[in-house]
PDB file of C-alpha atoms in Angstrom:
ATOM      1  CA  UNK T   1       0.000   0.000   0.000  1.00 59.00           C
ATOM      2  CA  UNK T   2       1.166   3.513  -0.776  1.00 66.00           C
ATOM      3  CA  UNK T   3       2.261   5.876   1.935  1.00 78.00           C
ATOM      4  CA  UNK T   4       0.711   8.802   0.006  1.00 82.00           C
ATOM      5  CA  UNK T   5      -2.762   9.309   1.358  1.00 87.00           C
ATOM      6  CA  UNK T   6      -5.577  10.646  -0.775  1.00 87.00           C
ATOM      7  CA  UNK T   7      -7.711  13.258   0.882  1.00 91.00           C
ATOM      8  CA  UNK T   8     -11.479  13.099   0.745  1.00 91.00           C
ATOM      9  CA  UNK T   9     -11.510  16.175  -1.512  1.00 93.00           C
ATOM     10  CA  UNK T  10      -9.063  14.591  -3.989  1.00 92.00           C
ATOM     11  CA  UNK T  11     -11.039  11.331  -4.004  1.00 91.00           C
ATOM     12  CA  UNK T  12     -14.299  13.141  -4.807  1.00 93.00           C
ATOM     13  CA  UNK T  13     -12.535  15.248  -7.456  1.00 94.00           C
ATOM     14  CA  UNK T  14     -11.091  12.146  -9.177  1.00 92.00           C
ATOM     15  CA  UNK T  15     -14.397  10.270  -8.943  1.00 95.00           C
ATOM     16  CA  UNK T  16     -16.519  13.123 -10.304  1.00 94.00           C
ATOM     17  CA  UNK T  17     -14.031  13.810 -13.098  1.00 95.00           C
ATOM     18  CA  UNK T  18     -14.045  10.134 -14.109  1.00 94.00           C
ATOM     19  CA  UNK T  19     -17.833   9.849 -13.985  1.00 95.00           C
ATOM     20  CA  UNK T  20     -18.217  13.141 -15.904  1.00 94.00           C
ATOM     21  CA  UNK T  21     -15.755  11.917 -18.543  1.00 94.00           C
ATOM     22  CA  UNK T  22     -17.677   8.665 -19.034  1.00 93.00           C
ATOM     23  CA  UNK T  23     -20.970  10.568 -19.317  1.00 95.00           C
ATOM     24  CA  UNK T  24     -19.489  13.009 -21.841  1.00 94.00           C
ATOM     25  CA  UNK T  25     -18.059  10.129 -23.887  1.00 92.00           C
ATOM     26  CA  UNK T  26     -21.426   8.372 -23.758  1.00 92.00           C
ATOM     27  CA  UNK T  27     -23.116  11.461 -25.198  1.00 93.00           C
ATOM     28  CA  UNK T  28     -20.428  12.309 -27.760  1.00 92.00           C
ATOM     29  CA  UNK T  29     -19.828   8.839 -29.226  1.00 90.00           C
ATOM     30  CA  UNK T  30     -23.227   8.599 -30.985  1.00 88.00           C
ATOM     31  CA  UNK T  31     -22.693  12.058 -32.471  1.00 87.00           C
ATOM     32  CA  UNK T  32     -19.193  11.167 -33.672  1.00 86.00           C
ATOM     33  CA  UNK T  33     -20.459   7.865 -35.089  1.00 83.00           C
ATOM     34  CA  UNK T  34     -23.302   9.693 -36.863  1.00 82.00           C
ATOM     35  CA  UNK T  35     -20.789  12.061 -38.487  1.00 80.00           C
ATOM     36  CA  UNK T  36     -18.131   9.465 -39.374  1.00 79.00           C
ATOM     37  CA  UNK T  37     -20.240   6.410 -40.304  1.00 75.00           C
ATOM     38  CA  UNK T  38     -21.291   7.606 -43.812  1.00 68.00           C
ATOM     39  CA  UNK T  39     -17.634   8.216 -44.663  1.00 68.00           C
ATOM     40  CA  UNK T  40     -16.610   4.703 -43.637  1.00 70.00           C
ATOM     41  CA  UNK T  41     -19.547   2.938 -45.279  1.00 67.00           C
ATOM     42  CA  UNK T  42     -18.681   1.229 -48.562  1.00 61.00           C
ATOM     43  CA  UNK T  43     -20.512   2.612 -51.543  1.00 55.00           C
ATOM     44  CA  UNK T  44     -22.540   0.417 -53.868  1.00 54.00           C
ATOM     45  CA  UNK T  45     -22.396   3.004 -56.674  1.00 50.00           C
ATOM     46  CA  UNK T  46     -20.259   0.769 -58.886  1.00 54.00           C
ATOM     47  CA  UNK T  47     -22.459  -2.282 -58.471  1.00 81.00           C
ATOM     48  CA  UNK T  48     -24.326  -3.718 -61.418  1.00 87.00           C
ATOM     49  CA  UNK T  49     -27.924  -4.849 -61.034  1.00 89.00           C
ATOM     50  CA  UNK T  50     -29.290  -7.884 -62.828  1.00 90.00           C
ATOM     51  CA  UNK T  51     -32.250  -7.450 -65.141  1.00 92.00           C
ATOM     52  CA  UNK T  52     -34.500 -10.175 -66.533  1.00 91.00           C
ATOM     53  CA  UNK T  53     -33.426  -9.319 -70.087  1.00 91.00           C
ATOM     54  CA  UNK T  54     -31.467 -11.967 -71.978  1.00 92.00           C
ATOM     55  CA  UNK T  55     -28.693 -10.447 -74.079  1.00 90.00           C
ATOM     56  CA  UNK T  56     -29.350 -12.914 -76.902  1.00 91.00           C
ATOM     57  CA  UNK T  57     -32.875 -11.477 -77.330  1.00 92.00           C
ATOM     58  CA  UNK T  58     -31.669  -7.896 -77.911  1.00 91.00           C
ATOM     59  CA  UNK T  59     -31.908  -6.475 -81.439  1.00 90.00           C
ATOM     60  CA  UNK T  60     -31.342  -3.055 -83.019  1.00 91.00           C
ATOM     61  CA  UNK T  61     -34.881  -2.051 -81.936  1.00 92.00           C
ATOM     62  CA  UNK T  62     -34.933  -0.460 -78.426  1.00 93.00           C
ATOM     63  CA  UNK T  63     -36.880  -2.447 -75.837  1.00 93.00           C
ATOM     64  CA  UNK T  64     -38.028  -1.294 -72.439  1.00 94.00           C
ATOM     65  CA  UNK T  65     -36.255  -3.150 -69.626  1.00 92.00           C
ATOM     66  CA  UNK T  66     -37.644  -2.814 -66.108  1.00 92.00           C
ATOM     67  CA  UNK T  67     -35.476  -3.941 -63.208  1.00 90.00           C
ATOM     68  CA  UNK T  68     -35.814  -3.798 -59.439  1.00 89.00           C
ATOM     69  CA  UNK T  69     -33.434  -3.837 -56.516  1.00 85.00           C
ATOM     70  CA  UNK T  70     -33.588  -3.437 -52.769  1.00 85.00           C
ATOM     71  CA  UNK T  71     -32.541  -0.026 -51.451  1.00 82.00           C
ATOM     72  CA  UNK T  72     -31.734   0.646 -47.817  1.00 79.00           C
ATOM     73  CA  UNK T  73     -32.123   4.163 -46.443  1.00 75.00           C
ATOM     74  CA  UNK T  74     -31.009   4.198 -42.802  1.00 69.00           C
ATOM     75  CA  UNK T  75     -33.508   1.825 -41.167  1.00 72.00           C
ATOM     76  CA  UNK T  76     -35.975   1.675 -44.053  1.00 78.00           C
ATOM     77  CA  UNK T  77     -35.611  -0.911 -46.807  1.00 83.00           C
ATOM     78  CA  UNK T  78     -37.655  -0.545 -49.981  1.00 89.00           C
ATOM     79  CA  UNK T  79     -37.867  -2.102 -53.414  1.00 90.00           C
ATOM     80  CA  UNK T  80     -36.984   0.368 -56.177  1.00 88.00           C
ATOM     81  CA  UNK T  81     -37.931  -0.152 -59.821  1.00 90.00           C
ATOM     82  CA  UNK T  82     -36.088   1.542 -62.676  1.00 90.00           C
ATOM     83  CA  UNK T  83     -36.394   1.408 -66.444  1.00 92.00           C
ATOM     84  CA  UNK T  84     -33.945   1.523 -69.336  1.00 93.00           C
ATOM     85  CA  UNK T  85     -34.282   1.489 -73.124  1.00 93.00           C
ATOM     86  CA  UNK T  86     -31.853  -1.155 -74.386  1.00 94.00           C
ATOM     87  CA  UNK T  87     -30.739  -2.199 -77.882  1.00 93.00           C
ATOM     88  CA  UNK T  88     -27.677  -3.350 -79.830  1.00 93.00           C
ATOM     89  CA  UNK T  89     -25.988  -0.894 -82.190  1.00 90.00           C
ATOM     90  CA  UNK T  90     -24.462  -1.733 -85.605  1.00 89.00           C
ATOM     91  CA  UNK T  91     -21.224  -2.940 -83.981  1.00 89.00           C
ATOM     92  CA  UNK T  92     -23.168  -5.297 -81.694  1.00 88.00           C
ATOM     93  CA  UNK T  93     -22.516  -3.260 -78.550  1.00 91.00           C
ATOM     94  CA  UNK T  94     -25.308  -3.014 -76.003  1.00 93.00           C
ATOM     95  CA  UNK T  95     -26.650   0.514 -75.548  1.00 92.00           C
ATOM     96  CA  UNK T  96     -28.800   1.261 -72.484  1.00 94.00           C
ATOM     97  CA  UNK T  97     -30.444   4.683 -72.238  1.00 94.00           C
ATOM     98  CA  UNK T  98     -32.218   6.306 -69.322  1.00 92.00           C
ATOM     99  CA  UNK T  99     -35.889   7.079 -70.031  1.00 93.00           C
ATOM    100  CA  UNK T 100     -35.741  10.327 -68.023  1.00 91.00           C
ATOM    101  CA  UNK T 101     -36.146  13.411 -70.230  1.00 89.00           C
ATOM    102  CA  UNK T 102     -33.522  16.100 -69.600  1.00 87.00           C
ATOM    103  CA  UNK T 103     -36.107  18.866 -69.899  1.00 85.00           C
ATOM    104  CA  UNK T 104     -38.431  18.253 -66.941  1.00 85.00           C
ATOM    105  CA  UNK T 105     -37.844  14.625 -65.984  1.00 85.00           C
ATOM    106  CA  UNK T 106     -40.801  13.046 -67.778  1.00 89.00           C
ATOM    107  CA  UNK T 107     -40.513   9.541 -69.205  1.00 90.00           C
ATOM    108  CA  UNK T 108     -39.603   9.206 -72.872  1.00 91.00           C
ATOM    109  CA  UNK T 109     -40.946   6.434 -75.095  1.00 90.00           C
ATOM    110  CA  UNK T 110     -39.479   4.829 -78.196  1.00 90.00           C
ATOM    111  CA  UNK T 111     -41.649   5.605 -81.245  1.00 82.00           C
ATOM    112  CA  UNK T 112     -44.134   7.431 -79.014  1.00 79.00           C
ATOM    113  CA  UNK T 113     -44.916   9.998 -81.732  1.00 78.00           C
ATOM    114  CA  UNK T 114     -46.622   8.753 -84.922  1.00 82.00           C
ATOM    115  CA  UNK T 115     -44.912  11.465 -86.987  1.00 83.00           C
ATOM    116  CA  UNK T 116     -41.431  10.433 -85.746  1.00 81.00           C
ATOM    117  CA  UNK T 117     -41.488   6.635 -85.463  1.00 84.00           C
ATOM    118  CA  UNK T 118     -37.730   6.084 -85.037  1.00 88.00           C
ATOM    119  CA  UNK T 119     -37.085   8.551 -82.227  1.00 90.00           C
ATOM    120  CA  UNK T 120     -37.534   8.770 -78.492  1.00 91.00           C
ATOM    121  CA  UNK T 121     -40.448  11.084 -77.712  1.00 91.00           C
ATOM    122  CA  UNK T 122     -41.318  12.913 -74.493  1.00 90.00           C
ATOM    123  CA  UNK T 123     -45.097  13.459 -74.311  1.00 88.00           C
ATOM    124  CA  UNK T 124     -44.877  16.255 -71.709  1.00 87.00           C
ATOM    125  CA  UNK T 125     -43.591  19.010 -74.008  1.00 87.00           C
ATOM    126  CA  UNK T 126     -42.856  17.312 -77.334  1.00 86.00           C
ATOM    127  CA  UNK T 127     -39.168  16.656 -76.705  1.00 88.00           C
ATOM    128  CA  UNK T 128     -37.388  14.291 -79.081  1.00 90.00           C
ATOM    129  CA  UNK T 129     -34.148  12.326 -79.046  1.00 90.00           C
ATOM    130  CA  UNK T 130     -32.267  10.342 -81.670  1.00 91.00           C
ATOM    131  CA  UNK T 131     -31.816   6.589 -81.192  1.00 89.00           C
ATOM    132  CA  UNK T 132     -28.432   7.129 -79.501  1.00 89.00           C
ATOM    133  CA  UNK T 133     -30.015   9.557 -77.004  1.00 89.00           C
ATOM    134  CA  UNK T 134     -28.926  12.795 -78.705  1.00 90.00           C
ATOM    135  CA  UNK T 135     -31.401  15.614 -78.120  1.00 90.00           C
ATOM    136  CA  UNK T 136     -32.871  17.028 -81.337  1.00 88.00           C
ATOM    137  CA  UNK T 137     -32.350  20.799 -81.737  1.00 88.00           C
ATOM    138  CA  UNK T 138     -35.561  22.822 -81.719  1.00 87.00           C
ATOM    139  CA  UNK T 139     -37.204  20.602 -79.108  1.00 86.00           C
ATOM    140  CA  UNK T 140     -37.212  21.339 -75.345  1.00 87.00           C
ATOM    141  CA  UNK T 141     -34.465  18.958 -74.092  1.00 87.00           C
ATOM    142  CA  UNK T 142     -31.112  20.690 -73.645  1.00 87.00           C
ATOM    143  CA  UNK T 143     -28.960  17.595 -73.124  1.00 90.00           C
ATOM    144  CA  UNK T 144     -28.802  13.984 -74.352  1.00 93.00           C
ATOM    145  CA  UNK T 145     -30.326  11.090 -72.425  1.00 92.00           C
ATOM    146  CA  UNK T 146     -28.073   9.503 -69.811  1.00 92.00           C
ATOM    147  CA  UNK T 147     -26.662   6.024 -70.429  1.00 93.00           C
ATOM    148  CA  UNK T 148     -26.254   3.005 -68.195  1.00 92.00           C
ATOM    149  CA  UNK T 149     -23.008   1.041 -68.178  1.00 93.00           C
ATOM    150  CA  UNK T 150     -23.787  -2.529 -69.194  1.00 92.00           C
ATOM    151  CA  UNK T 151     -22.329  -5.916 -68.415  1.00 92.00           C
ATOM    152  CA  UNK T 152     -23.266  -9.434 -69.479  1.00 92.00           C
ATOM    153  CA  UNK T 153     -23.035 -12.357 -67.104  1.00 91.00           C
ATOM    154  CA  UNK T 154     -24.394 -15.824 -67.871  1.00 92.00           C
ATOM    155  CA  UNK T 155     -26.371 -14.386 -70.803  1.00 92.00           C
ATOM    156  CA  UNK T 156     -28.234 -11.877 -68.578  1.00 92.00           C
ATOM    157  CA  UNK T 157     -27.969  -8.090 -68.901  1.00 93.00           C
ATOM    158  CA  UNK T 158     -26.633  -6.154 -65.901  1.00 93.00           C
ATOM    159  CA  UNK T 159     -26.979  -2.368 -65.624  1.00 93.00           C
ATOM    160  CA  UNK T 160     -24.951   0.097 -63.562  1.00 90.00           C
ATOM    161  CA  UNK T 161     -25.783   3.592 -62.328  1.00 88.00           C
ATOM    162  CA  UNK T 162     -26.726   6.251 -64.943  1.00 89.00           C
ATOM    163  CA  UNK T 163     -23.925   8.428 -66.287  1.00 91.00           C
ATOM    164  CA  UNK T 164     -23.652  11.183 -68.916  1.00 91.00           C
ATOM    165  CA  UNK T 165     -24.138   9.993 -72.494  1.00 87.00           C
ATOM    166  CA  UNK T 166     -20.812   8.974 -74.087  1.00 85.00           C
ATOM    167  CA  UNK T 167     -22.280   8.024 -77.487  1.00 79.00           C
ATOM    168  CA  UNK T 168     -23.218  11.583 -78.470  1.00 79.00           C
ATOM    169  CA  UNK T 169     -20.484  13.840 -79.816  1.00 71.00           C
TER     170      UNK T 169
END
């Protein structure tokens, strides 16, 4: 045992400081975790999502491909459904275009206008796009349709996250 005696005042000071430190850490740790956790969480932005579309069935005519995946937002998990217009170009490459119009976010349709059968048409304000997603001058859209990166695995089409159109020059 030590010959140095601790006074009652020192004992209470040490005890209250220790208890106060534990209480402060208990209150600060959730706040620090809340701030740091999103930085440490791995991102799924580069992940590809499987569709039900078989690559062998794709032609040069765009087809609508709907696909779903599970999305987790904090404690809430939901099923999200997205759409893409997919076709093969002359070289045999798979092209997947976003159906979201760049004007006001309406959904474009392939051959949706009887007067322009080989174009994407936005029914909201008459916007039109070429087959490769290029916006047609004189119509409301100011930018081309976004594209999805594509991947084939076991004959099934996989789509990534939308990105700016790389087929339009």
